[in-house]
């Protein structure tokens, strides 16, 4: 684990993986969506709007998975002080927020024709909206900490505390009567017909690869940023020293 | 114990223990809060809950359940429908005037927003269709669970 604490070694591997993940993710996602949208028949009740599922469910899973990753990275940061943990948590936050938003937006568009409403304040929808707000708060906090060069420990605590929302989202449709339906896919069981399930799983795979690619690219960008900043600081220091030397010689 | 252990844990392990305790406390608090909310955070009442404890006549509530098979009756004025919402143990008759969502069908879930009338009929001013967790194409919809299973197995082979 700490072998990869060396950013140079990590960067070597990350550089190699970023492109294949991004390109592979794009190809698999596009193929899965075309497959789903072209081949899947209309649902018995929802008609063609069932095809929103191929975007909605991967977005929901990745939105929740993103915060789970932030929580794990935060734990690693606080306990083992791994230097890449904070950077990976920061890198996950933006794609996580995008997927949480995509989940809410696609769900809202789906809700209008099926339920008869854009939005209701039931347990599932409300807790998912809270997740999006947590992401936005986390991004703002980590950006502010990075700008000031402060320790990211407070962000790690935020990441851990916010994780309590993830099981609440997951269980909300079981604990409380909600307009949102209960889970269709549970451990080794699916209430989704195979004509929808296979394109759906392909789409989950594609979006996950994309997510991984974006996270690696963002981690590299954050590391490069830190490097550039350090170099600038060294240069400024040198220039200051040189300036201080000149009058020193004259005096 | 011996001298080394009396010096205490390594800082790394100390942090791990501290954080684990904090996390367990946090999850416990979260679960307790969710448990306490289990009635208040529900989006609707089931028919059995409405029957057991009728809401005040002017109190707006949501009633959720299944539309009983064969219970939808269109009234003479053409815009009002009567139907029965059930949850397996209790039934509540509902009257609604307006445009029902497309997914509002018999045997499917519904959430009705409105008030309980003095005659025991729930007067809804808004209907929301509730979808269940099953996704299947039209051709499979009329089949029984067993037929669907066979059909699915046949396609998979």
mmCIF file of C-alpha atoms in Angstrom:
data_model
loop_
_atom_site.group_PDB
_atom_site.id
_atom_site.type_symbol
_atom_site.label_atom_id
_atom_site.label_comp_id
_atom_site.label_asym_id
_atom_site.label_seq_id
_atom_site.Cartn_x
_atom_site.Cartn_y
_atom_site.Cartn_z
ATOM 1 C CA UNK A 1 0.000 0.000 0.000
ATOM 2 C CA UNK A 2 2.653 2.483 1.012
ATOM 3 C CA UNK A 3 4.659 1.447 -2.018
ATOM 4 C CA UNK A 4 2.346 3.698 -3.982
ATOM 5 C CA UNK A 5 2.788 6.517 -1.509
ATOM 6 C CA UNK A 6 5.563 7.680 -3.783
ATOM 7 C CA UNK A 7 3.703 9.975 -6.212
ATOM 8 C CA UNK A 8 6.254 9.301 -8.956
ATOM 9 C CA UNK A 9 5.539 5.576 -8.872
ATOM 10 C CA UNK A 10 1.800 6.181 -8.692
ATOM 11 C CA UNK A 11 1.926 8.627 -11.601
ATOM 12 C CA UNK A 12 3.740 6.102 -13.777
ATOM 13 C CA UNK A 13 0.894 3.615 -13.306
ATOM 14 C CA UNK A 14 -1.855 6.226 -13.438
ATOM 15 C CA UNK A 15 -0.505 7.648 -16.690
ATOM 16 C CA UNK A 16 -0.726 4.203 -18.215
ATOM 17 C CA UNK A 17 -4.291 3.502 -17.012
ATOM 18 C CA UNK A 18 -6.039 6.845 -17.566
ATOM 19 C CA UNK A 19 -6.528 6.734 -21.324
ATOM 20 C CA UNK A 20 -7.618 3.078 -21.614
ATOM 21 C CA UNK A 21 -10.170 3.653 -18.830
ATOM 22 C CA UNK A 22 -11.569 6.812 -20.411
ATOM 23 C CA UNK A 23 -11.692 5.434 -23.957
ATOM 24 C CA UNK A 24 -12.928 2.015 -22.830
ATOM 25 C CA UNK A 25 -15.555 3.671 -20.648
ATOM 26 C CA UNK A 26 -16.802 5.828 -23.511
ATOM 27 C CA UNK A 27 -16.980 2.878 -25.898
ATOM 28 C CA UNK A 28 -18.713 0.515 -23.438
ATOM 29 C CA UNK A 29 -21.161 3.207 -22.268
ATOM 30 C CA UNK A 30 -22.058 4.215 -25.816
ATOM 31 C CA UNK A 31 -22.487 0.584 -26.862
ATOM 32 C CA UNK A 32 -24.603 -0.233 -23.803
ATOM 33 C CA UNK A 33 -26.868 2.792 -24.288
ATOM 34 C CA UNK A 34 -27.340 2.114 -28.019
ATOM 35 C CA UNK A 35 -28.021 -1.542 -27.197
ATOM 36 C CA UNK A 36 -30.527 -0.631 -24.502
ATOM 37 C CA UNK A 37 -32.269 2.154 -26.384
ATOM 38 C CA UNK A 38 -32.485 0.256 -29.676
ATOM 39 C CA UNK A 39 -33.178 -3.294 -28.589
ATOM 40 C CA UNK A 40 -35.120 -3.139 -25.321
ATOM 41 C CA UNK A 41 -38.901 -3.344 -25.790
ATOM 42 C CA UNK A 42 -41.270 -0.914 -24.041
ATOM 43 C CA UNK A 43 -42.172 -1.816 -20.461
ATOM 44 C CA UNK A 44 -45.687 -3.199 -19.875
ATOM 45 C CA UNK A 45 -46.694 -0.080 -17.929
ATOM 46 C CA UNK A 46 -44.073 2.606 -18.436
ATOM 47 C CA UNK A 47 -43.623 2.171 -22.184
ATOM 48 C CA UNK A 48 -40.436 3.567 -23.659
ATOM 49 C CA UNK A 49 -39.631 5.707 -20.640
ATOM 50 C CA UNK A 50 -38.220 2.545 -19.010
ATOM 51 C CA UNK A 51 -35.060 3.246 -21.039
ATOM 52 C CA UNK A 52 -34.154 6.079 -18.684
ATOM 53 C CA UNK A 53 -33.176 3.222 -16.349
ATOM 54 C CA UNK A 54 -29.940 2.714 -18.316
ATOM 55 C CA UNK A 55 -28.717 6.141 -17.188
ATOM 56 C CA UNK A 56 -30.596 6.536 -13.904
ATOM 57 C CA UNK A 57 -29.416 3.412 -12.093
ATOM 58 C CA UNK A 58 -25.676 3.603 -12.969
ATOM 59 C CA UNK A 59 -25.744 7.278 -11.966
ATOM 60 C CA UNK A 60 -27.391 6.430 -8.641
ATOM 61 C CA UNK A 61 -24.937 3.614 -7.880
ATOM 62 C CA UNK A 62 -21.896 5.682 -8.802
ATOM 63 C CA UNK A 63 -23.180 8.690 -6.876
ATOM 64 C CA UNK A 64 -23.418 6.523 -3.758
ATOM 65 C CA UNK A 65 -20.250 4.566 -4.580
ATOM 66 C CA UNK A 66 -18.370 7.856 -4.933
ATOM 67 C CA UNK A 67 -19.125 8.884 -1.372
ATOM 68 C CA UNK A 68 -18.267 5.396 -0.119
ATOM 69 C CA UNK A 69 -14.871 5.825 -1.786
ATOM 70 C CA UNK A 70 -14.465 9.269 -0.176
ATOM 71 C CA UNK A 71 -15.234 7.731 3.230
ATOM 72 C CA UNK A 72 -12.696 4.923 2.783
ATOM 73 C CA UNK A 73 -10.043 7.348 1.541
ATOM 74 C CA UNK A 74 -10.787 9.621 4.509
ATOM 75 C CA UNK A 75 -10.325 6.734 6.933
ATOM 76 C CA UNK A 76 -7.015 5.809 5.274
ATOM 77 C CA UNK A 77 -5.926 9.429 5.445
ATOM 78 C CA UNK A 78 -6.765 9.843 9.128
ATOM 79 C CA UNK A 79 -5.379 6.524 10.341
ATOM 80 C CA UNK A 80 -2.475 5.645 8.037
ATOM 81 C CA UNK A 81 -1.664 9.195 6.833
ATOM 82 C CA UNK A 82 -1.318 7.892 3.297
ATOM 83 C CA UNK A 83 -0.266 10.870 1.151
ATOM 84 C CA UNK A 84 -2.464 9.931 -1.804
ATOM 85 C CA UNK A 85 -5.644 9.364 0.240
ATOM 86 C CA UNK A 86 -6.663 13.021 0.447
ATOM 87 C CA UNK A 87 -5.904 13.527 -3.222
ATOM 88 C CA UNK A 88 -8.010 10.549 -4.289
ATOM 89 C CA UNK A 89 -10.939 11.687 -2.129
ATOM 90 C CA UNK A 90 -10.759 15.140 -3.700
ATOM 91 C CA UNK A 91 -10.589 13.574 -7.160
ATOM 92 C CA UNK A 92 -13.678 11.409 -6.565
ATOM 93 C CA UNK A 93 -15.860 14.282 -5.333
ATOM 94 C CA UNK A 94 -16.490 16.017 -8.656
ATOM 95 C CA UNK A 95 -17.511 12.978 -10.761
ATOM 96 C CA UNK A 96 -19.484 11.747 -7.736
ATOM 97 C CA UNK A 97 -21.433 15.008 -7.625
ATOM 98 C CA UNK A 98 -22.020 14.869 -11.378
ATOM 99 C CA UNK A 99 -23.466 11.362 -11.113
ATOM 100 C CA UNK A 100 -25.630 12.287 -8.111
ATOM 101 C CA UNK A 101 -27.003 15.198 -10.125
ATOM 102 C CA UNK A 102 -27.521 12.971 -13.186
ATOM 103 C CA UNK A 103 -29.442 10.523 -10.997
ATOM 104 C CA UNK A 104 -31.736 13.255 -9.651
ATOM 105 C CA UNK A 105 -32.273 14.875 -13.050
ATOM 106 C CA UNK A 106 -32.985 11.623 -14.919
ATOM 107 C CA UNK A 107 -35.218 10.456 -12.066
ATOM 108 C CA UNK A 108 -37.187 13.685 -12.179
ATOM 109 C CA UNK A 109 -37.704 13.416 -15.941
ATOM 110 C CA UNK A 110 -38.774 9.796 -15.450
ATOM 111 C CA UNK A 111 -41.084 10.612 -12.558
ATOM 112 C CA UNK A 112 -43.187 13.071 -14.545
ATOM 113 C CA UNK A 113 -44.677 10.528 -17.021
ATOM 114 C CA UNK A 114 -44.723 7.526 -14.666
ATOM 115 C CA UNK A 115 -45.695 8.871 -11.247
ATOM 116 C CA UNK A 116 -47.354 12.043 -12.466
ATOM 117 C CA UNK A 117 -44.964 14.415 -10.684
ATOM 118 C CA UNK A 118 -41.469 15.855 -11.152
ATOM 119 C CA UNK A 119 -40.587 15.716 -7.484
ATOM 120 C CA UNK A 120 -41.887 14.477 -4.144
ATOM 121 C CA UNK A 121 -40.290 14.757 -0.712
ATOM 122 C CA UNK A 122 -40.191 11.049 -0.006
ATOM 123 C CA UNK A 123 -37.321 9.313 1.787
ATOM 124 C CA UNK A 124 -35.373 8.186 -1.278
ATOM 125 C CA UNK A 125 -35.512 11.429 -3.236
ATOM 126 C CA UNK A 126 -34.798 13.615 -0.231
ATOM 127 C CA UNK A 127 -31.801 11.582 0.966
ATOM 128 C CA UNK A 128 -30.367 11.565 -2.573
ATOM 129 C CA UNK A 129 -30.711 15.355 -2.741
ATOM 130 C CA UNK A 130 -28.881 15.546 0.605
ATOM 131 C CA UNK A 131 -26.062 13.500 -0.965
ATOM 132 C CA UNK A 132 -25.742 16.038 -3.797
ATOM 133 C CA UNK A 133 -25.568 18.883 -1.260
ATOM 134 C CA UNK A 134 -22.933 16.962 0.742
ATOM 135 C CA UNK A 135 -20.853 16.633 -2.428
ATOM 136 C CA UNK A 136 -21.140 20.350 -3.183
ATOM 137 C CA UNK A 137 -20.152 21.226 0.383
ATOM 138 C CA UNK A 138 -17.248 18.788 0.288
ATOM 139 C CA UNK A 139 -15.958 20.198 -3.019
ATOM 140 C CA UNK A 140 -16.175 23.773 -1.719
ATOM 141 C CA UNK A 141 -14.385 22.798 1.511
ATOM 142 C CA UNK A 142 -11.543 20.866 -0.171
ATOM 143 C CA UNK A 143 -11.028 23.668 -2.712
ATOM 144 C CA UNK A 144 -10.820 26.252 0.054
ATOM 145 C CA UNK A 145 -8.376 24.096 2.062
ATOM 146 C CA UNK A 146 -6.177 23.526 -1.000
ATOM 147 C CA UNK A 147 -6.140 27.236 -1.806
ATOM 148 C CA UNK A 148 -5.011 28.088 1.697
ATOM 149 C CA UNK A 149 -2.600 25.190 1.812
ATOM 150 C CA UNK A 150 -4.174 23.954 5.064
ATOM 151 C CA UNK A 151 -4.376 20.371 6.243
ATOM 152 C CA UNK A 152 -7.184 18.361 4.660
ATOM 153 C CA UNK A 153 -7.973 16.576 7.927
ATOM 154 C CA UNK A 154 -11.222 18.501 8.447
ATOM 155 C CA UNK A 155 -12.363 17.414 4.962
ATOM 156 C CA UNK A 156 -11.593 13.794 5.885
ATOM 157 C CA UNK A 157 -13.801 14.100 8.963
ATOM 158 C CA UNK A 158 -16.542 15.603 6.757
ATOM 159 C CA UNK A 159 -16.119 12.649 4.390
ATOM 160 C CA UNK A 160 -16.552 10.134 7.202
ATOM 161 C CA UNK A 161 -19.500 11.866 8.870
ATOM 162 C CA UNK A 162 -21.277 12.304 5.528
ATOM 163 C CA UNK A 163 -20.995 8.571 4.867
ATOM 164 C CA UNK A 164 -23.885 7.953 7.282
ATOM 165 C CA UNK A 165 -26.177 9.168 4.480
ATOM 166 C CA UNK A 166 -25.186 6.346 2.105
ATOM 167 C CA UNK A 167 -26.874 3.467 4.008
ATOM 168 C CA UNK A 168 -29.849 5.776 4.631
ATOM 169 C CA UNK A 169 -30.294 6.287 0.869
ATOM 170 C CA UNK A 170 -29.921 2.565 0.320
ATOM 171 C CA UNK A 171 -32.460 1.562 2.993
ATOM 172 C CA UNK A 172 -34.872 4.512 2.584
ATOM 173 C CA UNK A 173 -37.293 2.579 0.368
ATOM 174 C CA UNK A 174 -37.315 -0.355 2.796
ATOM 175 C CA UNK A 175 -37.642 1.570 6.071
ATOM 176 C CA UNK A 176 -40.243 4.083 4.961
ATOM 177 C CA UNK A 177 -43.252 4.000 2.641
ATOM 178 C CA UNK A 178 -42.035 5.915 -0.365
ATOM 179 C CA UNK A 179 -43.226 6.761 -3.845
ATOM 180 C CA UNK A 180 -39.960 5.388 -5.203
ATOM 181 C CA UNK A 181 -40.121 1.635 -5.744
ATOM 182 C CA UNK A 182 -38.138 -0.802 -3.569
ATOM 183 C CA UNK A 183 -34.808 -2.136 -4.903
ATOM 184 C CA UNK A 184 -35.121 -4.211 -8.070
ATOM 185 C CA UNK A 185 -31.663 -5.718 -7.838
ATOM 186 C CA UNK A 186 -30.739 -7.299 -4.519
ATOM 187 C CA UNK A 187 -28.009 -9.809 -3.687
ATOM 188 C CA UNK A 188 -28.180 -12.350 -6.500
ATOM 189 C CA UNK A 189 -31.770 -11.485 -7.356
ATOM 190 C CA UNK A 190 -33.329 -9.264 -9.959
ATOM 191 C CA UNK A 191 -36.903 -8.219 -10.676
ATOM 192 C CA UNK A 192 -35.711 -6.725 -13.954
ATOM 193 C CA UNK A 193 -36.369 -8.747 -17.089
ATOM 194 C CA UNK A 194 -33.148 -9.915 -18.862
ATOM 195 C CA UNK A 195 -33.958 -7.790 -21.931
ATOM 196 C CA UNK A 196 -33.363 -4.752 -19.704
ATOM 197 C CA UNK A 197 -30.926 -6.272 -17.230
ATOM 198 C CA UNK A 198 -28.044 -7.088 -19.594
ATOM 199 C CA UNK A 199 -27.817 -3.670 -21.294
ATOM 200 C CA UNK A 200 -28.207 -2.181 -17.808
ATOM 201 C CA UNK A 201 -25.226 -4.102 -16.410
ATOM 202 C CA UNK A 202 -23.177 -3.170 -19.485
ATOM 203 C CA UNK A 203 -24.066 0.470 -18.901
ATOM 204 C CA UNK A 204 -23.061 0.178 -15.220
ATOM 205 C CA UNK A 205 -19.692 -1.230 -16.347
ATOM 206 C CA UNK A 206 -19.199 1.534 -18.926
ATOM 207 C CA UNK A 207 -20.042 4.369 -16.535
ATOM 208 C CA UNK A 208 -17.808 2.796 -13.856
ATOM 209 C CA UNK A 209 -14.828 2.685 -16.230
ATOM 210 C CA UNK A 210 -15.460 6.331 -17.123
ATOM 211 C CA UNK A 211 -15.644 7.191 -13.428
ATOM 212 C CA UNK A 212 -12.303 5.457 -12.801
ATOM 213 C CA UNK A 213 -10.685 7.246 -15.738
ATOM 214 C CA UNK A 214 -11.910 10.652 -14.593
ATOM 215 C CA UNK A 215 -10.700 9.991 -11.032
ATOM 216 C CA UNK A 216 -7.198 9.034 -12.235
ATOM 217 C CA UNK A 217 -7.052 12.051 -14.564
ATOM 218 C CA UNK A 218 -8.130 14.350 -11.730
ATOM 219 C CA UNK A 219 -5.596 12.830 -9.310
ATOM 220 C CA UNK A 220 -2.849 13.472 -11.861
ATOM 221 C CA UNK A 221 -4.086 17.027 -12.352
ATOM 222 C CA UNK A 222 -4.106 17.676 -8.584
ATOM 223 C CA UNK A 223 -0.577 16.234 -8.210
ATOM 224 C CA UNK A 224 0.676 18.264 -11.177
ATOM 225 C CA UNK A 225 -0.912 21.359 -9.688
ATOM 226 C CA UNK A 226 0.848 20.781 -6.363
ATOM 227 C CA UNK A 227 4.141 20.198 -8.187
ATOM 228 C CA UNK A 228 3.818 23.375 -10.243
ATOM 229 C CA UNK A 229 2.983 25.331 -7.113
ATOM 230 C CA UNK A 230 6.013 23.937 -5.275
ATOM 231 C CA UNK A 231 8.268 24.802 -8.202
ATOM 232 C CA UNK A 232 6.908 28.351 -8.367
ATOM 233 C CA UNK A 233 7.452 28.732 -4.633
ATOM 234 C CA UNK A 234 11.062 27.523 -4.920
ATOM 235 C CA UNK A 235 11.672 29.931 -7.793
ATOM 236 C CA UNK A 236 10.186 32.828 -5.851
ATOM 237 C CA UNK A 237 12.320 31.898 -2.859
ATOM 238 C CA UNK A 238 15.456 31.807 -5.005
ATOM 239 C CA UNK A 239 14.609 35.179 -6.558
ATOM 240 C CA UNK A 240 14.036 36.626 -3.105
ATOM 241 C CA UNK A 241 17.367 35.282 -1.896
ATOM 242 C CA UNK A 242 19.134 36.684 -4.955
ATOM 243 C CA UNK A 243 17.557 40.094 -4.410
ATOM 244 C CA UNK A 244 18.468 40.004 -0.764
ATOM 245 C CA UNK A 245 22.034 39.124 -1.750
ATOM 246 C CA UNK A 246 22.538 42.024 -4.134
ATOM 247 C CA UNK A 247 22.077 44.836 -1.639
ATOM 248 C CA UNK A 248 23.916 42.674 0.861
ATOM 249 C CA UNK A 249 27.015 42.732 -1.349
ATOM 250 C CA UNK A 250 26.786 46.444 -1.892
ATOM 251 C CA UNK A 251 26.368 47.239 1.752
ATOM 252 C CA UNK B 1 1.271 -6.828 31.208
ATOM 253 C CA UNK B 2 4.816 -6.072 30.203
ATOM 254 C CA UNK B 3 6.691 -2.816 29.779
ATOM 255 C CA UNK B 4 6.106 -2.389 26.051
ATOM 256 C CA UNK B 5 2.349 -2.517 26.275
ATOM 257 C CA UNK B 6 2.244 -0.125 29.203
ATOM 258 C CA UNK B 7 3.885 2.424 26.933
ATOM 259 C CA UNK B 8 0.624 2.343 24.988
ATOM 260 C CA UNK B 9 -0.356 1.674 21.440
ATOM 261 C CA UNK B 10 1.448 2.846 18.369
ATOM 262 C CA UNK B 11 -0.015 6.195 17.228
ATOM 263 C CA UNK B 12 -1.360 4.562 14.081
ATOM 264 C CA UNK B 13 -3.293 1.985 16.090
ATOM 265 C CA UNK B 14 -4.437 4.564 18.566
ATOM 266 C CA UNK B 15 -5.937 6.593 15.733
ATOM 267 C CA UNK B 16 -7.561 3.479 14.302
ATOM 268 C CA UNK B 17 -9.186 2.608 17.632
ATOM 269 C CA UNK B 18 -10.319 6.164 18.253
ATOM 270 C CA UNK B 19 -11.776 6.498 14.801
ATOM 271 C CA UNK B 20 -13.502 3.117 14.976
ATOM 272 C CA UNK B 21 -15.164 4.080 18.253
ATOM 273 C CA UNK B 22 -16.223 7.429 16.755
ATOM 274 C CA UNK B 23 -17.598 5.721 13.640
ATOM 275 C CA UNK B 24 -19.551 3.130 15.624
ATOM 276 C CA UNK B 25 -21.062 5.920 17.735
ATOM 277 C CA UNK B 26 -21.898 7.906 14.607
ATOM 278 C CA UNK B 27 -23.530 4.976 12.816
ATOM 279 C CA UNK B 28 -25.432 4.126 15.995
ATOM 280 C CA UNK B 29 -26.713 7.697 16.228
ATOM 281 C CA UNK B 30 -27.682 7.706 12.564
ATOM 282 C CA UNK B 31 -29.531 4.410 12.848
ATOM 283 C CA UNK B 32 -31.334 5.568 15.992
ATOM 284 C CA UNK B 33 -32.421 8.755 14.231
ATOM 285 C CA UNK B 34 -33.637 6.802 11.212
ATOM 286 C CA UNK B 35 -35.464 4.369 13.478
ATOM 287 C CA UNK B 36 -37.146 7.209 15.335
ATOM 288 C CA UNK B 37 -38.216 8.681 12.000
ATOM 289 C CA UNK B 38 -39.676 5.436 10.728
ATOM 290 C CA UNK B 39 -43.274 6.618 11.114
ATOM 291 C CA UNK B 40 -42.826 10.335 10.498
ATOM 292 C CA UNK B 41 -40.669 9.946 7.406
ATOM 293 C CA UNK B 42 -43.095 7.715 5.560
ATOM 294 C CA UNK B 43 -44.480 9.332 2.461
ATOM 295 C CA UNK B 44 -47.979 7.898 2.877
ATOM 296 C CA UNK B 45 -50.248 5.883 5.177
ATOM 297 C CA UNK B 46 -51.417 2.387 4.325
ATOM 298 C CA UNK B 47 -55.171 1.649 4.291
ATOM 299 C CA UNK B 48 -54.831 -0.418 7.479
ATOM 300 C CA UNK B 49 -53.228 2.574 9.241
ATOM 301 C CA UNK B 50 -55.976 4.932 8.021
ATOM 302 C CA UNK B 51 -58.692 2.489 9.133
ATOM 303 C CA UNK B 52 -57.085 1.885 12.536
ATOM 304 C CA UNK B 53 -56.576 5.561 13.252
ATOM 305 C CA UNK B 54 -58.752 7.787 11.066
ATOM 306 C CA UNK B 55 -57.262 11.242 10.408
ATOM 307 C CA UNK B 56 -59.264 14.374 11.289
ATOM 308 C CA UNK B 57 -61.793 15.260 8.555
ATOM 309 C CA UNK B 58 -59.951 18.428 7.505
ATOM 310 C CA UNK B 59 -56.450 16.974 7.782
ATOM 311 C CA UNK B 60 -54.646 16.463 4.471
ATOM 312 C CA UNK B 61 -53.049 13.015 4.287
ATOM 313 C CA UNK B 62 -51.615 10.697 1.682
ATOM 314 C CA UNK B 63 -53.065 7.228 1.279
ATOM 315 C CA UNK B 64 -50.958 4.627 -0.501
ATOM 316 C CA UNK B 65 -51.679 1.059 -1.542
ATOM 317 C CA UNK B 66 -52.800 -1.144 -4.385
ATOM 318 C CA UNK B 67 -55.791 -0.349 -6.592
ATOM 319 C CA UNK B 68 -58.111 -3.319 -6.101
ATOM 320 C CA UNK B 69 -58.763 -5.371 -9.225
ATOM 321 C CA UNK B 70 -62.086 -4.477 -10.869
ATOM 322 C CA UNK B 71 -62.746 -1.596 -8.513
ATOM 323 C CA UNK B 72 -62.304 1.408 -10.825
ATOM 324 C CA UNK B 73 -65.730 2.851 -11.685
ATOM 325 C CA UNK B 74 -66.174 5.858 -13.905
ATOM 326 C CA UNK B 75 -68.981 8.089 -12.713
ATOM 327 C CA UNK B 76 -71.710 9.528 -14.941
ATOM 328 C CA UNK B 77 -70.107 12.982 -15.131
ATOM 329 C CA UNK B 78 -67.113 11.465 -16.950
ATOM 330 C CA UNK B 79 -64.384 13.067 -14.842
ATOM 331 C CA UNK B 80 -64.907 11.438 -11.453
ATOM 332 C CA UNK B 81 -63.674 7.941 -10.689
ATOM 333 C CA UNK B 82 -64.275 5.746 -7.692
ATOM 334 C CA UNK B 83 -61.900 2.970 -6.750
ATOM 335 C CA UNK B 84 -60.714 0.983 -3.734
ATOM 336 C CA UNK B 85 -57.205 1.112 -2.279
ATOM 337 C CA UNK B 86 -56.152 -1.990 -0.348
ATOM 338 C CA UNK B 87 -53.036 -3.318 1.345
ATOM 339 C CA UNK B 88 -54.075 -6.913 1.903
ATOM 340 C CA UNK B 89 -55.675 -6.324 5.299
ATOM 341 C CA UNK B 90 -57.845 -3.213 4.892
ATOM 342 C CA UNK B 91 -59.678 -1.398 2.114
ATOM 343 C CA UNK B 92 -60.483 2.296 1.702
ATOM 344 C CA UNK B 93 -62.848 3.604 -0.996
ATOM 345 C CA UNK B 94 -61.503 6.642 -2.848
ATOM 346 C CA UNK B 95 -63.173 9.244 -5.014
ATOM 347 C CA UNK B 96 -61.101 11.354 -7.412
ATOM 348 C CA UNK B 97 -62.029 14.043 -9.917
ATOM 349 C CA UNK B 98 -59.464 14.963 -12.535
ATOM 350 C CA UNK B 99 -56.877 13.417 -14.819
ATOM 351 C CA UNK B 100 -55.226 10.278 -13.439
ATOM 352 C CA UNK B 101 -51.584 9.540 -14.360
ATOM 353 C CA UNK B 102 -50.994 7.084 -17.207
ATOM 354 C CA UNK B 103 -49.712 4.384 -14.886
ATOM 355 C CA UNK B 104 -52.859 4.436 -12.762
ATOM 356 C CA UNK B 105 -54.312 0.974 -13.451
ATOM 357 C CA UNK B 106 -56.010 -1.760 -11.453
ATOM 358 C CA UNK B 107 -53.633 -3.999 -9.542
ATOM 359 C CA UNK B 108 -50.960 -1.304 -9.467
ATOM 360 C CA UNK B 109 -49.739 0.979 -6.705
ATOM 361 C CA UNK B 110 -51.170 4.431 -6.120
ATOM 362 C CA UNK B 111 -50.647 7.328 -3.720
ATOM 363 C CA UNK B 112 -53.736 9.521 -3.259
ATOM 364 C CA UNK B 113 -53.442 12.983 -1.671
ATOM 365 C CA UNK B 114 -56.590 14.298 -0.023
ATOM 366 C CA UNK B 115 -58.813 14.102 3.025
ATOM 367 C CA UNK B 116 -60.956 11.471 4.674
ATOM 368 C CA UNK B 117 -64.648 12.254 4.201
ATOM 369 C CA UNK B 118 -67.189 11.788 7.027
ATOM 370 C CA UNK B 119 -68.816 8.944 5.062
ATOM 371 C CA UNK B 120 -65.583 6.925 5.099
ATOM 372 C CA UNK B 121 -64.781 7.760 1.464
ATOM 373 C CA UNK B 122 -61.323 9.231 0.894
ATOM 374 C CA UNK B 123 -61.632 12.311 -1.321
ATOM 375 C CA UNK B 124 -58.442 12.656 -3.364
ATOM 376 C CA UNK B 125 -57.428 15.863 -5.073
ATOM 377 C CA UNK B 126 -54.257 14.412 -6.563
ATOM 378 C CA UNK B 127 -53.179 10.937 -7.658
ATOM 379 C CA UNK B 128 -49.605 9.680 -8.018
ATOM 380 C CA UNK B 129 -48.953 6.339 -9.665
ATOM 381 C CA UNK B 130 -46.507 4.136 -7.793
ATOM 382 C CA UNK B 131 -44.376 1.830 -9.856
ATOM 383 C CA UNK B 132 -43.266 -1.503 -8.433
ATOM 384 C CA UNK B 133 -39.777 -2.979 -8.708
ATOM 385 C CA UNK B 134 -40.637 -5.217 -11.675
ATOM 386 C CA UNK B 135 -39.539 -4.289 -15.148
ATOM 387 C CA UNK B 136 -40.866 -6.456 -17.964
ATOM 388 C CA UNK B 137 -41.855 -6.103 -21.611
ATOM 389 C CA UNK B 138 -45.523 -6.076 -22.658
ATOM 390 C CA UNK B 139 -45.444 -9.630 -24.025
ATOM 391 C CA UNK B 140 -44.596 -11.046 -20.607
ATOM 392 C CA UNK B 141 -47.069 -8.981 -18.626
ATOM 393 C CA UNK B 142 -50.070 -11.310 -18.952
ATOM 394 C CA UNK B 143 -48.144 -14.386 -17.867
ATOM 395 C CA UNK B 144 -47.932 -15.888 -14.433
ATOM 396 C CA UNK B 145 -44.635 -15.849 -12.521
ATOM 397 C CA UNK B 146 -44.017 -19.462 -13.574
ATOM 398 C CA UNK B 147 -44.604 -18.734 -17.258
ATOM 399 C CA UNK B 148 -42.308 -15.720 -17.091
ATOM 400 C CA UNK B 149 -39.593 -17.854 -15.534
ATOM 401 C CA UNK B 150 -39.933 -20.458 -18.289
ATOM 402 C CA UNK B 151 -39.919 -17.780 -20.981
ATOM 403 C CA UNK B 152 -36.797 -16.214 -19.496
ATOM 404 C CA UNK B 153 -35.050 -19.574 -19.293
ATOM 405 C CA UNK B 154 -35.971 -20.286 -22.911
ATOM 406 C CA UNK B 155 -34.427 -16.998 -24.053
ATOM 407 C CA UNK B 156 -31.310 -17.609 -22.053
ATOM 408 C CA UNK B 157 -30.663 -21.035 -23.562
#
